[in-house]
Coordinates of C-alpha atoms in Angstrom, one line a residue:
X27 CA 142.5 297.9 124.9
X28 CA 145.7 296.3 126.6
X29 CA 145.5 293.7 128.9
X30 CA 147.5 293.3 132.1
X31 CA 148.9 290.1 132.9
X32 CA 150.2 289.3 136.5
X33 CA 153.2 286.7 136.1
X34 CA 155.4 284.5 138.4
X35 CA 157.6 286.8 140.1
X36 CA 161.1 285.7 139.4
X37 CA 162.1 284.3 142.4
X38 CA 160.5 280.9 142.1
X39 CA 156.9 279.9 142.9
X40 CA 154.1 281.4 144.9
X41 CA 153.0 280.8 147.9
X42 CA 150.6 278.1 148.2
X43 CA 148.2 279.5 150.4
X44 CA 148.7 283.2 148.9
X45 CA 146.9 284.7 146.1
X46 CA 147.3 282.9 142.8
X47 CA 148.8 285.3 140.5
X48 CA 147.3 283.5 137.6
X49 CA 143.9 283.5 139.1
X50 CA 144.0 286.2 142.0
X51 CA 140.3 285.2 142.9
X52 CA 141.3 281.5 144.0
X53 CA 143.0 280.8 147.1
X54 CA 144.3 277.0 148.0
X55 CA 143.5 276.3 151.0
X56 CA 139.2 277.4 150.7
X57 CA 139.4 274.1 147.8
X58 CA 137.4 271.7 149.0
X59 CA 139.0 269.0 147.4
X60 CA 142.2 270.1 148.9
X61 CA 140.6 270.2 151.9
X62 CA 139.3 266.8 151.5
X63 CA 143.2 265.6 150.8
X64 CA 144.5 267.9 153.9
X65 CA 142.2 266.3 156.2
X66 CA 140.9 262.9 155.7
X67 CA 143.9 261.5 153.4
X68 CA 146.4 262.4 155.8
X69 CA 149.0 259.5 156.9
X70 CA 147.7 259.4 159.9
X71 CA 144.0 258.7 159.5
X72 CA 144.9 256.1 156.8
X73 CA 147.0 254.0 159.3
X74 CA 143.8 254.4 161.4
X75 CA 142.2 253.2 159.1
X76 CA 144.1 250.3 157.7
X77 CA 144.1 249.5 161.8
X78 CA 140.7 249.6 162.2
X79 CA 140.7 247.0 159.3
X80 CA 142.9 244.7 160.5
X81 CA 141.5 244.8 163.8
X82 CA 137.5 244.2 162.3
X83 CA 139.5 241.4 159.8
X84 CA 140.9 239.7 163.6
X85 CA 137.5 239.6 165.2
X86 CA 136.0 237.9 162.4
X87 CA 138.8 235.6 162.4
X88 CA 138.8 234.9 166.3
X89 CA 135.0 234.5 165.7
X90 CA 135.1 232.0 162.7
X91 CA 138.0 229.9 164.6
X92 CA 136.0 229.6 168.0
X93 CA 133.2 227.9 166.0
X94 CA 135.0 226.0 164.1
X95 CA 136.7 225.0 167.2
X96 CA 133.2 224.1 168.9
X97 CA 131.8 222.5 165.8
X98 CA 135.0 220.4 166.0
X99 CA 134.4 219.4 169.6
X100 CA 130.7 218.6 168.7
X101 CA 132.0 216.3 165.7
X102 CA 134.7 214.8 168.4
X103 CA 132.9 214.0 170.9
X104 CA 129.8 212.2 168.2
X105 CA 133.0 209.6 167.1
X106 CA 134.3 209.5 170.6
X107 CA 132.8 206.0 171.7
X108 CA 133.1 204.5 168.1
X109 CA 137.5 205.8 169.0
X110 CA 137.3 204.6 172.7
X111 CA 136.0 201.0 171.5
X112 CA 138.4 200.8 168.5
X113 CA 140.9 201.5 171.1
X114 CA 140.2 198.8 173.3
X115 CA 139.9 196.2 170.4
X116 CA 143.5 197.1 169.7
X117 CA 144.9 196.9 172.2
X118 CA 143.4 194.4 174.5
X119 CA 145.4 190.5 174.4
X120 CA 143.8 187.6 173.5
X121 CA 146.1 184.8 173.5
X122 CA 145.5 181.7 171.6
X123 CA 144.5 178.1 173.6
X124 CA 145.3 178.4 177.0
X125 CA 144.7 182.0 177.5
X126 CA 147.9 182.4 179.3
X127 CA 149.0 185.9 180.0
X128 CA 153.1 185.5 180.0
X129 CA 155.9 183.4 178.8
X130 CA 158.2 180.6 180.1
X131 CA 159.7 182.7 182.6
X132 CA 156.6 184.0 183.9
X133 CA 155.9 180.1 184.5
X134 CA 159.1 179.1 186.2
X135 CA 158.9 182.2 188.6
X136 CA 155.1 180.8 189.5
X137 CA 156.3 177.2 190.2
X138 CA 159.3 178.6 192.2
X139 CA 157.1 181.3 194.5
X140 CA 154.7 177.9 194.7
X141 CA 157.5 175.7 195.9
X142 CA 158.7 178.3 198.6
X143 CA 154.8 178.8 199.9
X144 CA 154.6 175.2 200.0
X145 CA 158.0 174.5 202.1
X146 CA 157.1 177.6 204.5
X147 CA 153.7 175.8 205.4
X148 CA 155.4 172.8 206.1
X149 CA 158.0 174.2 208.6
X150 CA 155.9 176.8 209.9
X151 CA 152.6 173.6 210.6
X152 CA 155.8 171.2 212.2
X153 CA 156.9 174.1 214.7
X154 CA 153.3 174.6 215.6
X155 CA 152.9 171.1 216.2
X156 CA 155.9 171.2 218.4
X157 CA 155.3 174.0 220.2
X158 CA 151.3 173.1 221.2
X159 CA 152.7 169.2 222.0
X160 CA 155.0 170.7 224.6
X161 CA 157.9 168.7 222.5
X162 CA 159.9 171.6 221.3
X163 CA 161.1 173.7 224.5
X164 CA 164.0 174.9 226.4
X165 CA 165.9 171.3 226.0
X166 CA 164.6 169.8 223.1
X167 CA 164.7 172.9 221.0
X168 CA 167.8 172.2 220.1
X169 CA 166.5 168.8 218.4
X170 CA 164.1 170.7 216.4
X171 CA 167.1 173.0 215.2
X172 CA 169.3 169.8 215.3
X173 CA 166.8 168.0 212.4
X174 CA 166.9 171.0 210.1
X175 CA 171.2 171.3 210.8
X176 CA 171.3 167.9 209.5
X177 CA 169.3 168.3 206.3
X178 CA 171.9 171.5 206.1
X179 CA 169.6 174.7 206.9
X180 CA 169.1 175.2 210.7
X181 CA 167.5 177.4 212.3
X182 CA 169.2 180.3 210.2
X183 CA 168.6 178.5 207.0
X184 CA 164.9 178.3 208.5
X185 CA 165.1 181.9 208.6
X186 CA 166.6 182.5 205.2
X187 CA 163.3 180.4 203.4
X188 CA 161.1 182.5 205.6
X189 CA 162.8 185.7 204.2
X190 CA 163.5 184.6 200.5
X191 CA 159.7 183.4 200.5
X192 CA 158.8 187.3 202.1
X193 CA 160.7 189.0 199.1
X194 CA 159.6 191.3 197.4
X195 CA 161.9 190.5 194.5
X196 CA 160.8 190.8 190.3
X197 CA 157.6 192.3 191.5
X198 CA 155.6 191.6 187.7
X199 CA 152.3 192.8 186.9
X200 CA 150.6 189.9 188.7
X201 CA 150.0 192.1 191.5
X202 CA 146.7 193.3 193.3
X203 CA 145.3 193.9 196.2
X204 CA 144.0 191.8 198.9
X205 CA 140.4 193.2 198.5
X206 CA 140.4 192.5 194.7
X207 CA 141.3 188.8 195.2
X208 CA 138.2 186.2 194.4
X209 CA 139.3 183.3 194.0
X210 CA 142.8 181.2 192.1
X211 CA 146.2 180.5 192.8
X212 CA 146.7 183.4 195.3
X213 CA 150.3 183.7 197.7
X214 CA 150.4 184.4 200.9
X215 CA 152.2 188.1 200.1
X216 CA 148.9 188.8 198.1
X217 CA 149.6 187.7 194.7
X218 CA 147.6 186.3 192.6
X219 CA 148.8 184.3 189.2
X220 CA 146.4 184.1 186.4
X221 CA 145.8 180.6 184.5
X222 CA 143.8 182.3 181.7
X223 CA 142.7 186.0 180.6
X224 CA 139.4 184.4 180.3
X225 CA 138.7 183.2 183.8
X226 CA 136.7 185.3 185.1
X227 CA 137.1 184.0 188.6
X228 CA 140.6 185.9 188.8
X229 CA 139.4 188.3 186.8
X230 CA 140.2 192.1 188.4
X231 CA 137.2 193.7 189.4
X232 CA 138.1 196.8 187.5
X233 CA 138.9 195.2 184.1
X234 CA 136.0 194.3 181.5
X235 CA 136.0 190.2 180.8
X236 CA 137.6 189.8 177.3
X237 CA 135.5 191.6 174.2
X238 CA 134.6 188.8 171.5
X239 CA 132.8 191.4 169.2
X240 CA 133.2 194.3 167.3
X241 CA 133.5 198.2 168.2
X242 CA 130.1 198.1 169.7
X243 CA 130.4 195.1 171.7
X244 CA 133.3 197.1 173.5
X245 CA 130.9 200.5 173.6
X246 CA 128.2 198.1 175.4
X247 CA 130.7 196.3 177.6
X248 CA 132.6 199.5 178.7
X249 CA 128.9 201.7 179.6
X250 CA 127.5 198.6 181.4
X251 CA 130.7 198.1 183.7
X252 CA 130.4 198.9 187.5
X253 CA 133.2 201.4 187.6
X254 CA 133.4 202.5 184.2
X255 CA 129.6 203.5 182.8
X256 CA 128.9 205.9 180.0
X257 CA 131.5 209.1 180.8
X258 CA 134.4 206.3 180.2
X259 CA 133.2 207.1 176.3
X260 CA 134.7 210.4 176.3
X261 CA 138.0 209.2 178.1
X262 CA 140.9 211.4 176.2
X263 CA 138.2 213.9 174.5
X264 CA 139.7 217.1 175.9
X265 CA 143.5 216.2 174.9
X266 CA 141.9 214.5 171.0
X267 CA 140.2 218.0 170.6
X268 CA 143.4 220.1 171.4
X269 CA 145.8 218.0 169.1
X270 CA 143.0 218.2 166.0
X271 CA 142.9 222.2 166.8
X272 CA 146.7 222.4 166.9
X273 CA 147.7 220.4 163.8
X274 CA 144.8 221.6 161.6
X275 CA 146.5 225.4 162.7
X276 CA 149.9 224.2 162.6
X277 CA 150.0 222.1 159.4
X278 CA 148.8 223.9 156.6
X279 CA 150.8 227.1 157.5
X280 CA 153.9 224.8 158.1
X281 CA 153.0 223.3 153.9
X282 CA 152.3 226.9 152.9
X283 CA 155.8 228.5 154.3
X284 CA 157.7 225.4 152.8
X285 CA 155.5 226.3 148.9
X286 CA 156.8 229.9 149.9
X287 CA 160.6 229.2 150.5
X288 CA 160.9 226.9 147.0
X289 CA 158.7 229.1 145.1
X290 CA 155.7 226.0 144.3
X291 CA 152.0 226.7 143.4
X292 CA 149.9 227.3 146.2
X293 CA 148.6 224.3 148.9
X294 CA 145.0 224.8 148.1
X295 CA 145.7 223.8 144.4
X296 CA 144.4 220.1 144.5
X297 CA 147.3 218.1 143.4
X298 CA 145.2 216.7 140.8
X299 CA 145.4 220.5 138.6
X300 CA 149.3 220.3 139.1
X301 CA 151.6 219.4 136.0
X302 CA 154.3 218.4 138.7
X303 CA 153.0 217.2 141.7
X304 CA 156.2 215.7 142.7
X305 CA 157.8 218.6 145.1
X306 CA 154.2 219.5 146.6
X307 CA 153.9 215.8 147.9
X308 CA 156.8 216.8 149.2
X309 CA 156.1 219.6 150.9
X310 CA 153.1 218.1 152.1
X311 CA 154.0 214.9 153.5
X312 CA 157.3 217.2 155.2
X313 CA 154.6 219.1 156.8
X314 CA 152.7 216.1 158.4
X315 CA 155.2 214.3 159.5
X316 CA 156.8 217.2 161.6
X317 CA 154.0 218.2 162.8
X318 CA 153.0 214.8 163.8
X319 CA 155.9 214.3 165.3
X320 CA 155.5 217.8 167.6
X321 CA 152.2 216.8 168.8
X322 CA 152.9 212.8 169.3
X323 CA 153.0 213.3 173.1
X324 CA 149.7 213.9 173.0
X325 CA 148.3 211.1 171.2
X326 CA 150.6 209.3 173.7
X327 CA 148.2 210.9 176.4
X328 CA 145.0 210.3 174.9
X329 CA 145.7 206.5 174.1
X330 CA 147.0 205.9 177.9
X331 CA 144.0 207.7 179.0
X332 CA 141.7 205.6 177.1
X333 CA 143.2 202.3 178.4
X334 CA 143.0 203.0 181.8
X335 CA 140.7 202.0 184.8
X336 CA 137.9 204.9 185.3
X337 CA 138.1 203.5 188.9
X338 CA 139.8 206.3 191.2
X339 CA 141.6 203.3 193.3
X340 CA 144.0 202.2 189.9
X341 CA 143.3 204.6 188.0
X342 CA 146.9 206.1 188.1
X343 CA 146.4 209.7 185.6
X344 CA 144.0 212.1 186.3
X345 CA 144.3 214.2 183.2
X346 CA 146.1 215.3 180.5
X347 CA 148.5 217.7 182.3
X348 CA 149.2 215.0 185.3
X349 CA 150.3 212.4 182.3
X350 CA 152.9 214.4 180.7
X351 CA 153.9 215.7 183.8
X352 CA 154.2 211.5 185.3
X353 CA 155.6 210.5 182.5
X354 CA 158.3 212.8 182.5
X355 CA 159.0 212.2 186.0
X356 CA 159.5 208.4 185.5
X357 CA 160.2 207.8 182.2
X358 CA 162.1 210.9 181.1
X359 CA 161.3 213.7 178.8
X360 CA 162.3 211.5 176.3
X361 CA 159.4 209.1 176.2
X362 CA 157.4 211.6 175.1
X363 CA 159.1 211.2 171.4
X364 CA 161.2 208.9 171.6
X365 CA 162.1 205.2 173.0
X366 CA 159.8 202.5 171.3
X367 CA 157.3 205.3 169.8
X368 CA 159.8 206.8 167.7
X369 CA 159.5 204.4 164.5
X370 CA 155.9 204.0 164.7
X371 CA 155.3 207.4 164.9
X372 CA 157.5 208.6 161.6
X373 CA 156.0 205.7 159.7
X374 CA 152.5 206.4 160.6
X375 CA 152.4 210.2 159.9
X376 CA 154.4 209.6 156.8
X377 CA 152.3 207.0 155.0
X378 CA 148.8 207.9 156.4
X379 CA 149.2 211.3 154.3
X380 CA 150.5 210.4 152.2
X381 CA 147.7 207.5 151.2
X382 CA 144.8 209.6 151.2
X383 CA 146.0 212.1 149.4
X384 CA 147.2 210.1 146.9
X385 CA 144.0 208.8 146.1
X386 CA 142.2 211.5 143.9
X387 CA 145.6 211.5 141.8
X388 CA 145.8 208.0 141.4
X389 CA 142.3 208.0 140.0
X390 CA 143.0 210.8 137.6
X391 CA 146.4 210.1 136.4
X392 CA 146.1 205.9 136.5
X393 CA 142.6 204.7 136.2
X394 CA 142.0 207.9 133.9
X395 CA 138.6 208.6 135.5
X396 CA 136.3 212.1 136.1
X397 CA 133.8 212.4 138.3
X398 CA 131.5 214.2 136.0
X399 CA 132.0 211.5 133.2
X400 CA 132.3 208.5 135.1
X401 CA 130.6 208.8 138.6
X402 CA 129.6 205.5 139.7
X403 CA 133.4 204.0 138.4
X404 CA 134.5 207.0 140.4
X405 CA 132.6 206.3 143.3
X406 CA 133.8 202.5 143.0
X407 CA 137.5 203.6 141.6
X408 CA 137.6 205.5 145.5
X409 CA 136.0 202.7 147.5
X410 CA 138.7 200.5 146.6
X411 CA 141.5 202.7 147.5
X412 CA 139.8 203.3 150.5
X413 CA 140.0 199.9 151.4
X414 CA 143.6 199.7 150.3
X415 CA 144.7 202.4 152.4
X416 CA 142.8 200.9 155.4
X417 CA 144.6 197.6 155.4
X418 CA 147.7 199.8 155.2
X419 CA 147.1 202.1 158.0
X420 CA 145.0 200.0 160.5
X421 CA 148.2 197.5 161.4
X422 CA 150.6 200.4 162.3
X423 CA 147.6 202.1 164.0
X424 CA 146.9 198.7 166.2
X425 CA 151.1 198.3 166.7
X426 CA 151.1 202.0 167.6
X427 CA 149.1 202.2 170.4
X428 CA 149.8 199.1 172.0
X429 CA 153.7 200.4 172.5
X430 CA 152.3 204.0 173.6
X431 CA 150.5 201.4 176.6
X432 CA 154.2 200.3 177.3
X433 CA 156.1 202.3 180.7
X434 CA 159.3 202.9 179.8
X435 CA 161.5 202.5 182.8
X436 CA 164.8 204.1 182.7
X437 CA 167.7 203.8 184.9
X438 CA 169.6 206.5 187.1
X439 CA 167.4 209.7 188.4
X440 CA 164.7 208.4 187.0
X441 CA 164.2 204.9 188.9
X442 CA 163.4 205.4 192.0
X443 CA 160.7 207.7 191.0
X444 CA 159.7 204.5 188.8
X445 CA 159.7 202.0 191.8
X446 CA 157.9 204.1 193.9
X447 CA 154.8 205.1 191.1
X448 CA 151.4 204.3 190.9
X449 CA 151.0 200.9 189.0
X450 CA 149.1 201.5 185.3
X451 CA 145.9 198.9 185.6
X452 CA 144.2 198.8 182.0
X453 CA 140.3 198.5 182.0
X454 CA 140.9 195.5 179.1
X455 CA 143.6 192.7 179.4
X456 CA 147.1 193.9 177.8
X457 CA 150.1 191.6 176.9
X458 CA 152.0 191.8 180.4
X459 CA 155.7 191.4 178.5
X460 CA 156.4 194.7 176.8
X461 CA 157.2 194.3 172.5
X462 CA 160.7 194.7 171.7
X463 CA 160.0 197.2 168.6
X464 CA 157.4 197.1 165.9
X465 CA 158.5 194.2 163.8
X466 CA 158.5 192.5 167.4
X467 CA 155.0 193.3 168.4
X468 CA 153.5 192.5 164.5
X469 CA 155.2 189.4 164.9
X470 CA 154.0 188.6 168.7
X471 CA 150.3 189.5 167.5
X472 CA 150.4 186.6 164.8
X473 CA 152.1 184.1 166.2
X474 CA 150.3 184.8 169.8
X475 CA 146.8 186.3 168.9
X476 CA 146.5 184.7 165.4
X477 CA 145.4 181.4 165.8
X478 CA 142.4 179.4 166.1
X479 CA 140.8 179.7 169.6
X480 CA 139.6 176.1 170.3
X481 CA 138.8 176.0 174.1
X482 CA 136.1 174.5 176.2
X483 CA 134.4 174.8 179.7
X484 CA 137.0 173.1 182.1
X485 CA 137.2 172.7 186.0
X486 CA 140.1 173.1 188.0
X487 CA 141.5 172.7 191.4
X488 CA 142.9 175.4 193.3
X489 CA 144.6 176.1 196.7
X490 CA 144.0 179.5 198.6
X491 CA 146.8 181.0 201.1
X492 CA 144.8 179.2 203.9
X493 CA 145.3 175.9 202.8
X494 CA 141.3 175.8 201.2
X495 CA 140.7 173.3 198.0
X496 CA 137.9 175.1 195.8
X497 CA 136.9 173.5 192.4
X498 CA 136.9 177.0 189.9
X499 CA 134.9 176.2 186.5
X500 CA 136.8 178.6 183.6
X501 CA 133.9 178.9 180.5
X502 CA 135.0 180.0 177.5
X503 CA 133.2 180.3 173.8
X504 CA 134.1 178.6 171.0
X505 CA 134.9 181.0 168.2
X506 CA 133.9 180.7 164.3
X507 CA 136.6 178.8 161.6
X508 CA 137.7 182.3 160.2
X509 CA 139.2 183.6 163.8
X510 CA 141.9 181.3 162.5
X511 CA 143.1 184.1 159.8
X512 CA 147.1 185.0 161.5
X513 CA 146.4 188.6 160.9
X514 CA 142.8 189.0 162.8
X515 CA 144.9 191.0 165.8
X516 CA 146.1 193.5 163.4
X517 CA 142.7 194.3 162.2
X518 CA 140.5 195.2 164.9
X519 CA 137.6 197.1 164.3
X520 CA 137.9 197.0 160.5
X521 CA 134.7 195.8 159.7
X522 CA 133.3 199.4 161.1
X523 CA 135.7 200.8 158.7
X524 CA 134.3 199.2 155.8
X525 CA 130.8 199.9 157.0
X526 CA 131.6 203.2 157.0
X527 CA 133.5 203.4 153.1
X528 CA 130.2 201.6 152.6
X529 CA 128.1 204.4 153.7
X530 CA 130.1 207.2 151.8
X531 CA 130.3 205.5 148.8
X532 CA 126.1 204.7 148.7
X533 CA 125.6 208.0 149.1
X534 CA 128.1 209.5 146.4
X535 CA 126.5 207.0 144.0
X536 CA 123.0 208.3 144.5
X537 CA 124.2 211.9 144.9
X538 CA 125.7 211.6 141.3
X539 CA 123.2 210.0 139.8
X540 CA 120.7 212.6 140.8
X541 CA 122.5 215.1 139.6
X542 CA 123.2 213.1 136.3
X543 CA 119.4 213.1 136.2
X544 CA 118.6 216.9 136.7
X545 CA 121.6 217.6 133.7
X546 CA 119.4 215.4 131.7

């Protein structure tokens, strides 16, 4: 019996969808599984769905950002009020002894503006007299003039003291408004010049008296103000939440693109598992301090709106968006990042970093200690460098935002928008002469702020505009023999600070020990 065989004709293959010549009763295109490839598998439906994909993978992203975003502004606005009174700890002034808000030449312009009111009232009550006794008319006018030409004025250099005394000239922040004027040493073109920050007769109406506690003597004092109240806790908690959003998005890709470009171990490697943890400090600290510096502007924002007056007559910005935009019309776009703030900004997100991340290294590669062997030296081992890095961070924090309070006036375009603005009034007293730089304001803290407060309940006399003699009674507290420490005004609000290191480090130290327990 001979079999027939059917074989590839000669001129190449078959046809794929034509009769198999090997097996004639199979037919390509009736396979399922090639129909499966043909149909599903195609290019097209897998770019569908690999779209599809990414497009589920986006929503869940979108979703798990908007609440970490609203879990963020929950935790935000908890530690708002403990921020706002930190805040106003830092940056308020409270001068040793006398209280006096100034300098020498603050006191020689008071004694001159007081020498011209006191010579106008005496020429301006002798014409009066002359006039009302009929002595000083058409004839004997001259003699009036005559007595003034021979002490070398005349009646034009009568004119010229009228006029220097109306000037307007070095208008300094003693100024406010008629309505807000109580009681003191008050001119008659409104002006009112402040013997102490702790008299409270001269006092603004809008400005909390002088906080002699801690964090929440200023939380009390600012919610139990007449035009401040409980909202003033959340001053800056909009513009706080979008720079913690923006640099927790910006930073970490910024750390992992720089790990990328010199080829270093991932950024979610603890630096603690590294062999070489030199160049991804590095990295790191690169990472925080541009960043930082990109979104300074708005911790320039949130600090201003923090210090201001809630009340809508001085209050002078209205938002977030109205600041940048105010201070870019009077003090350039540069004050934003540059000026005073420039040093104290690359210090402060250089070190800060830098500091606490440096602590779980220095516990593991110095002090040799595992929290799984050693939990309660951990714990302790922590606390301390926790404390360490606080006295660190807490001066250039306090320096910081007392020059982001400081209106940097610039010449050309930018000064007559400058001399026609809003005045800023501060809801707690701030140093009325601006700090040179930071070694300038550390400096003027100790030397001015440092000291030992000895002052007493005293009486004095003073003069109103209208000629009135009013006995004004300036009380005052004594304060305790360690307020003599130089350093105190560089580190407001630290005892909350420790509290808190307190808190964590209590709760680690049972948390290990219970689960020291259950391994046992």
């Amino acid at each position: 019996m001979s079999t027939r065989y059917n074989f590839p004709p000669p001129g190449g293959a078959p046809n794929a969808n034509g009769p198999n010549p090997l097996r004639p009763y199979y037919t390509g295109s009736d396979s399922p599984l090639q129909s499966y490839y043909n149909n599903t598998l195609s290019s097209t439906s897998l770019e569908e769905e690999l779209a599809a994909q990414n497009e589920i993978q986006s929503q869940a992203a979108a979703k798990e950002l908007a609440s970490y975003g609203l879990v963020k502004y929950m935790t935000l606005a908890i530690a708002a009020p403990f921020e706002v009174g930190q805040t106003l700890l830092q940056v308020q002034y409270l001068p040793n002894d006398d209280g006096f808000n100034g300098d020498e030449y603050d006191l020689a312009e008071q004694a001159r503006r007081e020498e011209e009111e006191r010579r106008a009232r005496e020429e301006a009550a002798e014409k009066e007299y002359y006039e009302r006794t009929g002595i000083l008319s058409s004839n004997s006018g001259n003699y009036y003039s005559n007595q003034y030409d021979g002490a070398g004025a005349g009646r034009e250099g009568y004119s010229s003291t009228r006029s220097r005394f109306n000037q307007d000239q070095y208008r300094r922040e003693y100024e406010t408004s008629s309505t807000q004027i109580t009681s003191g040493t008050a001119t008659a073109s409104g002006y009112v010049f402040r013997k102490s920050v702790y008299d409270a007769e001269t006092r603004p109406s809008y400005q909390v008296p002088p906080i002699e506690g801690g964090v929440w003597k200023s939380i009390s004092d600012l919610s139990k103000h007449p035009t401040e109240g409980w909202m003033s806790l959340w001053k800056g908690q909009l513009t706080n939440w979008v720079y913690e959003m923006l640099y927790l998005l910006a930073q970490p890709t910024l750390e992992a693109t720089l790990n990328d470009t010199f080829d270093l171990y991932d950024d979610t490697i603890p630096l603690v598992h590294l062999d070489h943890v030199g160049p991804n400090i590095a990295t790191m600290m690169t990472s925080h301090l541009v960043v930082g510096f990109i979104l300074s502007p708005l911790e320039l924002v949130r600090t201003r709106l923090i210090v201001q007056t809630a009340n809508p007559l001085q209050r002078k910005y209205s938002g977030t968006i109205n600041c940048i935009t105010t201070i870019i019309q009077e003090e350039g776009v540069s004050a934003l990042w540059g000026g005073v703030n420039l040093f104290p900004t690359l210090v402060y997100h250089t070190l800060a970093p830098l500091l606490s991340n440096s602590i779980p290294l220095i516990i593991d590669r110095v002090f040799k200690l595992s929290a799984a062997d050693s939990p309660v030296l951990y714990s302790l081992a922590e606390l301390g460098l926790n404390t360490i890095e606080l006295l660190i961070r807490l001066p250039i924090e306090t320096v910081r935002k007392r020059l982001q309070l400081q209106i940097q006036r610039t010449g050309g375009q930018h000064s007559s928008a400058a001399t026609q603005s809003k005045k800023y009034h501060t809801v707690v007293e701030t140093r009325r002469r601006h700090y040179v730089g930071m070694v300038d304001c550390v400096y003027r803290i100790i030397k001015e702020e440092g000291g030992h407060h000895k002052r007493e309940s005293r009486t004095t006399t003073v003069k109103d505009a209208d000629g009135r003699v009013r006995q004004v009674t300036t009380t005052v507290t004594q304060r305790p023999w360690y307020s003599a420490w130089g350093v105190r005004g560089l580190y407001t609000g630290l005892g909350m600070h420790l509290t808190t290191n307190l808190a964590l480090f209590a709760v680690g130290a049972v948390t290990n020990l219970q689960d020291e327990g259950d391994d046992w």
